[in-house]
Coordinates of C-alpha atoms and ligand atoms in Angstrom, one line a residue:
M29 CA 71.8 56.2 32.1
P30 CA 70.4 54.8 35.3
S31 CA 69.6 51.1 35.3
V32 CA 66.3 49.8 36.8
R33 CA 65.4 46.6 38.5
C34 CA 62.2 44.7 39.3
Y35 CA 61.6 44.1 43.1
D36 CA 59.7 41.0 42.3
C37 CA 61.5 38.9 39.6
G38 CA 64.8 40.7 39.9
R39 CA 65.3 41.5 36.2
S40 CA 67.3 44.6 35.4
A41 CA 66.9 46.9 32.4
D42 CA 68.0 50.2 31.1
L43 CA 65.8 53.1 32.1
A44 CA 65.6 54.3 28.5
D45 CA 64.1 50.9 27.4
R46 CA 61.6 50.2 30.1
K47 CA 59.4 51.9 32.6
R48 CA 57.8 48.6 33.7
C49 CA 59.3 45.1 34.0
R50 CA 58.5 42.5 31.4
C51 CA 56.7 40.6 34.2
G52 CA 54.3 43.6 34.4
E53 CA 55.5 45.0 37.8
P54 CA 57.0 48.5 38.3
L55 CA 60.8 49.0 38.3
W56 CA 63.1 50.7 40.8
V57 CA 66.2 52.8 39.9
E58 CA 69.2 50.9 41.2
T59 CA 71.5 52.5 43.7
D60 CA 74.6 51.6 45.6
P61 CA 73.8 52.2 49.2
E62 CA 76.5 50.0 50.8
A63 CA 78.8 53.0 51.7
F64 CA 76.0 55.5 52.3
E65 CA 76.2 57.6 55.5
W66 CA 74.0 60.3 56.8
P67 CA 75.1 63.4 54.8
T68 CA 76.9 66.3 56.3
G69 CA 76.8 68.4 53.1
R70 CA 74.8 71.5 52.5
N71 CA 72.6 70.6 49.6
P72 CA 69.0 71.9 50.2
G73 CA 66.0 69.8 51.0
M74 CA 65.9 66.3 49.6
W75 CA 69.2 66.9 47.7
R76 CA 71.0 65.9 50.9
Y77 CA 70.5 62.4 49.6
T78 CA 72.1 62.9 46.2
D79 CA 74.3 59.8 46.9
L80 CA 71.2 57.7 46.6
L81 CA 69.6 59.6 43.7
P82 CA 70.1 59.1 39.9
V83 CA 70.7 62.9 39.3
D84 CA 72.8 65.8 40.6
P85 CA 71.0 68.6 42.5
P86 CA 69.2 70.9 40.1
S87 CA 68.8 74.7 40.2
G88 CA 65.4 76.4 40.3
V89 CA 62.2 75.1 41.8
G90 CA 63.4 71.5 41.8
A91 CA 66.0 72.4 44.4
A92 CA 63.2 73.5 46.7
A93 CA 61.7 70.0 47.0
G94 CA 61.7 68.1 50.2
G95 CA 63.4 69.0 53.5
T96 CA 60.0 69.3 55.0
P97 CA 59.4 69.5 58.8
L98 CA 58.8 66.4 60.9
V99 CA 57.1 67.6 64.1
R100 CA 56.0 66.1 67.3
T101 CA 52.3 66.9 67.9
P102 CA 51.2 65.9 71.4
R103 CA 47.7 67.5 70.9
L104 CA 47.1 65.0 68.1
D105 CA 48.2 61.9 70.1
V106 CA 45.7 59.0 69.7
G107 CA 45.1 56.9 72.9
G108 CA 48.7 56.9 74.2
V109 CA 50.3 56.7 70.8
Q110 CA 52.8 59.5 70.2
S111 CA 51.9 61.4 67.1
F112 CA 54.5 62.9 64.7
L113 CA 53.5 64.6 61.5
K114 CA 55.6 64.9 58.3
D115 CA 54.4 68.1 56.7
E116 CA 54.6 67.5 52.9
G117 CA 52.3 70.4 52.3
Q118 CA 55.4 72.6 52.5
N119 CA 56.8 71.5 49.2
P120 CA 56.7 74.1 46.4
T121 CA 53.3 73.0 45.0
G122 CA 51.9 71.8 48.3
S123 CA 52.4 68.0 48.0
F124 CA 55.1 65.3 48.1
K125 CA 54.8 64.9 44.4
D126 CA 57.4 67.6 44.0
R127 CA 60.1 65.2 45.2
G128 CA 59.4 62.8 42.3
S129 CA 58.8 65.6 39.7
A130 CA 62.1 67.2 40.6
V131 CA 64.0 63.9 39.9
G132 CA 62.1 63.2 36.7
V133 CA 62.7 66.7 35.4
A134 CA 66.4 66.7 36.3
S135 CA 67.0 63.4 34.7
A136 CA 65.1 64.5 31.5
L137 CA 67.4 67.6 31.4
D138 CA 70.5 65.4 31.8
R139 CA 69.4 63.2 28.9
G140 CA 68.4 66.0 26.5
V141 CA 64.7 65.1 26.7
E142 CA 62.7 68.3 25.9
R143 CA 59.1 67.4 26.7
I144 CA 57.8 65.6 29.7
G145 CA 54.2 64.7 30.5
T146 CA 51.9 63.3 33.2
V147 CA 48.5 61.6 33.5
S148 CA 46.8 63.5 36.4
H149 CA 44.3 66.1 37.1
G150 CA 45.5 66.9 40.6
N151 CA 48.7 67.4 42.6
M152 CA 50.9 65.4 40.2
A153 CA 49.8 67.6 37.3
M154 CA 50.6 70.8 39.2
S155 CA 53.9 69.5 40.4
T156 CA 55.1 68.2 37.1
A157 CA 54.1 71.4 35.3
A158 CA 55.8 73.6 37.9
N159 CA 59.0 71.6 37.9
A160 CA 59.1 71.3 34.1
T161 CA 58.7 75.1 33.5
G162 CA 61.2 75.8 36.3
A163 CA 63.8 73.8 34.3
G164 CA 62.8 75.2 30.9
L165 CA 61.1 72.0 29.7
E166 CA 57.8 71.7 27.9
C167 CA 55.1 69.8 29.8
V168 CA 52.0 68.0 28.6
V169 CA 49.3 67.2 31.1
C170 CA 46.5 64.7 30.2
V171 CA 43.3 65.2 32.1
P172 CA 39.8 63.6 31.8
A173 CA 37.6 65.4 29.3
D174 CA 34.9 66.2 31.9
I175 CA 37.2 67.7 34.6
P176 CA 35.7 70.9 36.2
D177 CA 37.4 74.1 35.1
E178 CA 38.0 75.0 38.8
R179 CA 40.3 72.0 39.2
L180 CA 42.1 72.8 36.0
S181 CA 42.9 76.4 37.0
H182 CA 45.3 75.2 39.7
I183 CA 47.3 73.4 37.0
A184 CA 46.9 76.2 34.4
H185 CA 48.8 78.6 36.6
Y186 CA 52.0 76.9 35.5
D187 CA 51.0 77.1 31.8
P188 CA 51.6 73.5 30.6
E189 CA 49.9 72.2 27.5
I190 CA 46.6 70.7 28.8
L191 CA 44.9 67.9 26.9
R192 CA 41.4 66.8 27.7
I193 CA 41.3 63.1 26.9
E194 CA 38.2 61.4 25.7
G195 CA 37.8 57.7 26.2
D196 CA 38.9 55.3 29.0
Y197 CA 41.0 57.5 31.3
G198 CA 42.0 54.4 33.3
R199 CA 43.8 53.0 30.3
L200 CA 45.7 56.2 29.6
Y201 CA 48.4 55.4 32.2
E202 CA 49.6 52.4 30.3
V203 CA 49.1 54.0 26.9
S204 CA 51.1 57.0 27.9
L205 CA 54.1 55.0 28.9
G206 CA 54.4 53.7 25.3
I207 CA 54.5 57.2 23.7
E208 CA 57.9 58.2 22.5
E209 CA 57.4 61.9 21.7
V210 CA 56.9 62.8 25.3
E211 CA 58.5 61.2 28.4
F212 CA 55.7 60.5 30.9
V213 CA 56.6 60.7 34.6
N214 CA 53.6 59.0 36.0
S215 CA 52.8 58.0 39.6
D216 CA 54.9 54.9 39.9
T217 CA 57.5 55.3 37.2
P218 CA 61.1 54.7 38.3
L219 CA 62.3 58.3 38.4
R220 CA 59.3 59.6 40.3
V221 CA 59.5 56.8 42.8
A222 CA 63.3 57.5 43.2
G223 CA 62.5 61.0 44.3
Q224 CA 59.6 60.0 46.5
K225 CA 61.6 57.7 48.6
T226 CA 63.5 60.7 50.1
V227 CA 60.6 61.3 52.5
A228 CA 61.5 58.1 54.3
L229 CA 65.2 59.0 54.3
E230 CA 64.3 62.3 56.0
I231 CA 62.0 60.6 58.6
C232 CA 64.6 57.9 59.4
E233 CA 67.4 60.5 59.7
A234 CA 65.3 62.6 62.0
F235 CA 64.8 59.6 64.4
S236 CA 68.3 58.1 64.0
P237 CA 69.9 56.3 65.7
E238 CA 66.4 55.3 66.8
T239 CA 63.5 54.3 64.5
P240 CA 59.8 55.3 64.6
D241 CA 57.6 52.3 65.3
A242 CA 55.2 52.9 62.3
I243 CA 54.5 55.2 59.4
V244 CA 51.0 55.7 58.2
L245 CA 50.3 57.2 54.7
P246 CA 47.5 57.6 52.2
V247 CA 47.9 55.3 49.2
S248 CA 46.6 55.5 45.7
S249 CA 48.9 54.2 42.9
G250 CA 51.3 52.8 45.5
G251 CA 54.2 54.9 44.2
Q252 CA 55.1 56.7 47.4
L253 CA 54.7 53.5 49.5
G254 CA 57.0 51.6 47.0
G255 CA 59.6 54.4 47.3
I256 CA 59.5 54.4 51.1
W257 CA 60.0 50.6 51.1
K258 CA 63.0 51.0 48.8
A259 CA 64.5 53.6 51.1
L260 CA 64.2 51.4 54.1
H261 CA 66.1 48.6 52.4
E262 CA 68.8 51.1 51.3
L263 CA 69.2 52.3 54.8
R264 CA 69.4 48.7 56.1
T265 CA 72.1 47.8 53.5
A266 CA 74.0 50.9 54.6
G267 CA 73.9 49.7 58.2
L268 CA 71.8 52.8 59.3
L269 CA 68.6 51.0 60.2
E270 CA 68.2 47.9 62.2
E271 CA 64.5 47.5 62.4
F272 CA 62.0 48.6 59.8
P273 CA 59.2 50.9 60.9
R274 CA 55.9 49.1 60.1
L275 CA 54.2 50.7 57.1
Y276 CA 50.5 51.2 57.0
A277 CA 48.4 52.1 53.9
A278 CA 45.3 54.1 54.4
Q279 CA 42.6 54.3 51.6
A280 CA 39.2 55.7 51.2
A281 CA 36.5 53.0 51.9
A282 CA 34.8 53.9 48.6
C283 CA 38.0 53.0 46.6
D284 CA 40.2 50.6 48.6
P285 CA 41.6 47.8 46.3
I286 CA 44.9 47.5 48.2
V287 CA 43.2 47.2 51.6
R288 CA 40.9 44.5 50.2
A289 CA 43.8 42.5 48.7
F290 CA 45.7 42.8 52.0
E291 CA 42.8 41.6 54.1
A292 CA 42.0 38.7 51.7
D293 CA 45.7 37.7 51.9
E294 CA 46.1 38.0 48.1
K295 CA 49.4 38.5 46.4
E296 CA 47.9 40.6 43.7
V297 CA 45.7 43.7 43.8
R298 CA 42.6 43.3 41.6
A299 CA 40.9 46.2 40.0
I300 CA 37.6 47.2 41.6
E301 CA 34.6 49.3 40.7
G302 CA 35.6 52.4 42.7
G303 CA 33.0 54.8 44.1
E304 CA 33.0 58.6 44.8
T305 CA 35.0 59.9 47.8
V306 CA 36.0 63.3 49.2
A307 CA 39.6 61.9 49.0
Y308 CA 39.5 62.1 45.2
S309 CA 43.4 62.4 45.0
I310 CA 43.7 58.8 46.1
A311 CA 40.8 57.2 44.4
N312 CA 42.7 54.7 42.1
A313 CA 40.6 51.6 41.5
D314 CA 43.3 49.9 39.6
P315 CA 46.6 50.9 41.2
P316 CA 49.7 50.3 38.9
G317 CA 52.0 49.8 42.0
G318 CA 49.5 47.9 44.0
N319 CA 51.3 44.6 44.2
R320 CA 54.5 46.2 45.2
A321 CA 52.6 48.2 47.9
L322 CA 51.2 44.9 49.3
A323 CA 54.7 43.4 49.4
A324 CA 55.9 46.5 51.3
L325 CA 53.1 46.2 53.9
R326 CA 53.9 42.6 54.5
D327 CA 57.7 42.9 54.5
T328 CA 57.6 45.5 57.2
G329 CA 54.9 43.8 59.4
G330 CA 52.5 46.7 58.7
G331 CA 48.9 46.7 57.5
A332 CA 46.1 48.4 55.6
V333 CA 43.0 50.3 56.7
S334 CA 39.9 51.7 55.0
V335 CA 38.4 55.0 56.0
P336 CA 34.8 56.2 55.3
D337 CA 34.4 59.8 54.2
G338 CA 32.7 60.8 57.5
A339 CA 35.8 59.8 59.5
T340 CA 38.1 61.5 56.9
R341 CA 36.2 64.8 57.3
A342 CA 36.3 64.5 61.1
A343 CA 40.1 63.9 61.0
Q344 CA 40.6 66.8 58.6
Q345 CA 38.8 69.0 61.1
R346 CA 40.7 67.7 64.1
L347 CA 44.0 68.3 62.3
A348 CA 43.1 71.9 61.6
R349 CA 41.2 72.7 64.9
E350 CA 43.4 70.9 67.3
G351 CA 46.7 70.8 65.5
G352 CA 46.7 73.8 63.2
F353 CA 47.4 71.7 60.1
R354 CA 45.1 72.3 57.2
V355 CA 45.4 69.3 54.8
E356 CA 43.5 68.0 51.9
A357 CA 41.0 65.2 52.4
S358 CA 43.4 62.6 51.0
S359 CA 45.9 63.4 53.7
A360 CA 43.3 63.3 56.4
V361 CA 42.6 59.7 55.4
A362 CA 46.0 58.8 56.9
Y363 CA 45.3 60.4 60.2
A364 CA 41.8 58.8 60.4
G365 CA 43.5 55.6 59.5
L366 CA 45.9 56.0 62.5
E367 CA 42.8 56.5 64.7
R368 CA 41.3 53.2 63.5
L369 CA 44.5 51.3 63.7
V370 CA 44.8 52.3 67.4
E371 CA 41.2 51.3 68.0
R372 CA 42.0 47.9 66.4
D373 CA 45.1 47.6 68.6
E374 CA 47.4 47.3 65.5
I375 CA 49.2 50.3 66.9
G376 CA 49.7 50.3 70.6
S377 CA 50.1 52.8 73.5
G378 CA 53.6 54.3 73.8
E379 CA 54.5 53.7 70.1
R380 CA 55.9 56.6 68.1
V381 CA 54.1 57.0 64.8
V382 CA 54.7 59.3 61.8
T383 CA 51.6 60.2 59.8
I384 CA 52.5 61.7 56.4
L385 CA 50.4 64.8 55.6
T386 CA 50.9 64.4 51.9
G387 CA 49.2 67.5 50.6
H388 CA 48.1 71.0 51.7
G389 CA 44.5 71.9 52.1
F390 CA 44.6 75.4 50.6
K391 CA 43.6 74.3 47.1
E392 CA 40.5 72.4 48.3
S393 CA 37.4 74.5 47.9
H394 CA 34.9 72.8 50.2
G395 CA 33.6 75.5 52.5
I396 CA 32.9 75.4 56.2
D397 CA 30.3 77.3 58.3
V398 CA 31.9 80.4 59.6
D399 CA 30.9 81.7 63.0
A400 CA 31.7 85.3 63.5
R401 CA 30.0 88.1 65.4
T402 CA 29.9 91.8 64.3
V403 CA 31.1 94.1 67.1
S404 CA 31.6 97.8 67.1
L405 CA 35.0 99.1 67.9
D406 CA 33.8 100.9 71.0
E407 CA 32.2 97.7 72.4
L408 CA 35.2 95.4 71.6
A409 CA 36.7 95.4 75.1
S410 CA 33.3 94.7 76.7
V411 CA 32.5 91.7 74.6
L412 CA 35.8 89.9 75.1
Ligands
LIG11 C1 49.3 61.3 44.9 C2 48.8 61.5 46.2 C3 48.7 60.5 47.1 C4 48.9 59.0 46.7 O1 50.2 58.7 46.3 P1 50.6 57.4 45.5 O2 52.0 57.5 45.3 O3 49.8 57.5 44.2 O4 50.1 56.2 46.2 C5 48.3 60.8 48.5 N1 48.1 62.0 48.9 C6 48.2 63.1 48.0 C7 47.9 64.4 48.5 C8 48.6 62.9 46.7 O5 48.7 63.9 45.9
LIG12 ZN1 59.7 41.7 37.0

């Protein structure tokens, strides 16, 4: 059974007993990175890093998580800053959530847990359902009662049990972690975060022995950011990373509690009254991993940036029209965030920056105006 540890107060616990520390903060799965070296083995995708994971490589769809491309994209450079994109849309269900779902499911199998669940109506629900069924586990997905059917259909393809929850959906995260009948793998639970850290291992290995100057990512619960921070510390302990890349959190301006706390120099993120945003996947007004996210930004010398919806849509278009990457709005928040950070001189000319494109845009239904002429076959050559 993996043991878990609090980044803040240092208390350890057994994973079976606790998903959050007694002090209220999220927990990390403990690892032993001292002797870790860049792997030479042939495990697929994220399973290259099994030495830093609490489970062995699984079979099935979980084995297909991670190993996504990191590409240099000169056409998407911003004012002299060299742009690199990490294309997490290439995971089996189109987002980085598959890394964490794969670890959560593999660990459940190991321990004889038969039912897992999640509190989500988006990528995490899809990913958890896909990974559960791929391993022969039952899956329960809790969604808000008023969710549109169209959003549910993406989840329903994998045929989990879907429960529409009436009442305060915001409280469900906490309530679900106390339920014993089903093991919930929520956004900042230790096993999910253990999987999600592998994106940073891949980025750092791709740059090694050098290091990117900064990583910009969209942040909601703070789970991914917490995982990335953990990975950086593991690599430093292993002697594979001298300097940390600066980590930058991008949030939608309508729902940006982590940015507000960062700018106000607070140690804790306070819940806010969040508004509507096109980046609904990252609209968490009371992020469970918010304090840890703040600590990560400060420890690495990074920062935080809010992005209004207009800039997000513009970035989404630029990524597709100039770069060929179709991403969901939440991912575009990160690229728009990069543009603002360069404008504010927090990221400077000549620096090498990785933007994490967290989720594919195919499942987003917002339309665009299509411009297409009708031409007869005989005229084709003459109109071109
Ligand atoms: C879940 C999600 C995020 C936010 O990740 P957290 O770990 O909750 O901070 C960002 N982008 C996409 C596409 C997501 O699905
Ligand atoms: Zn603690």
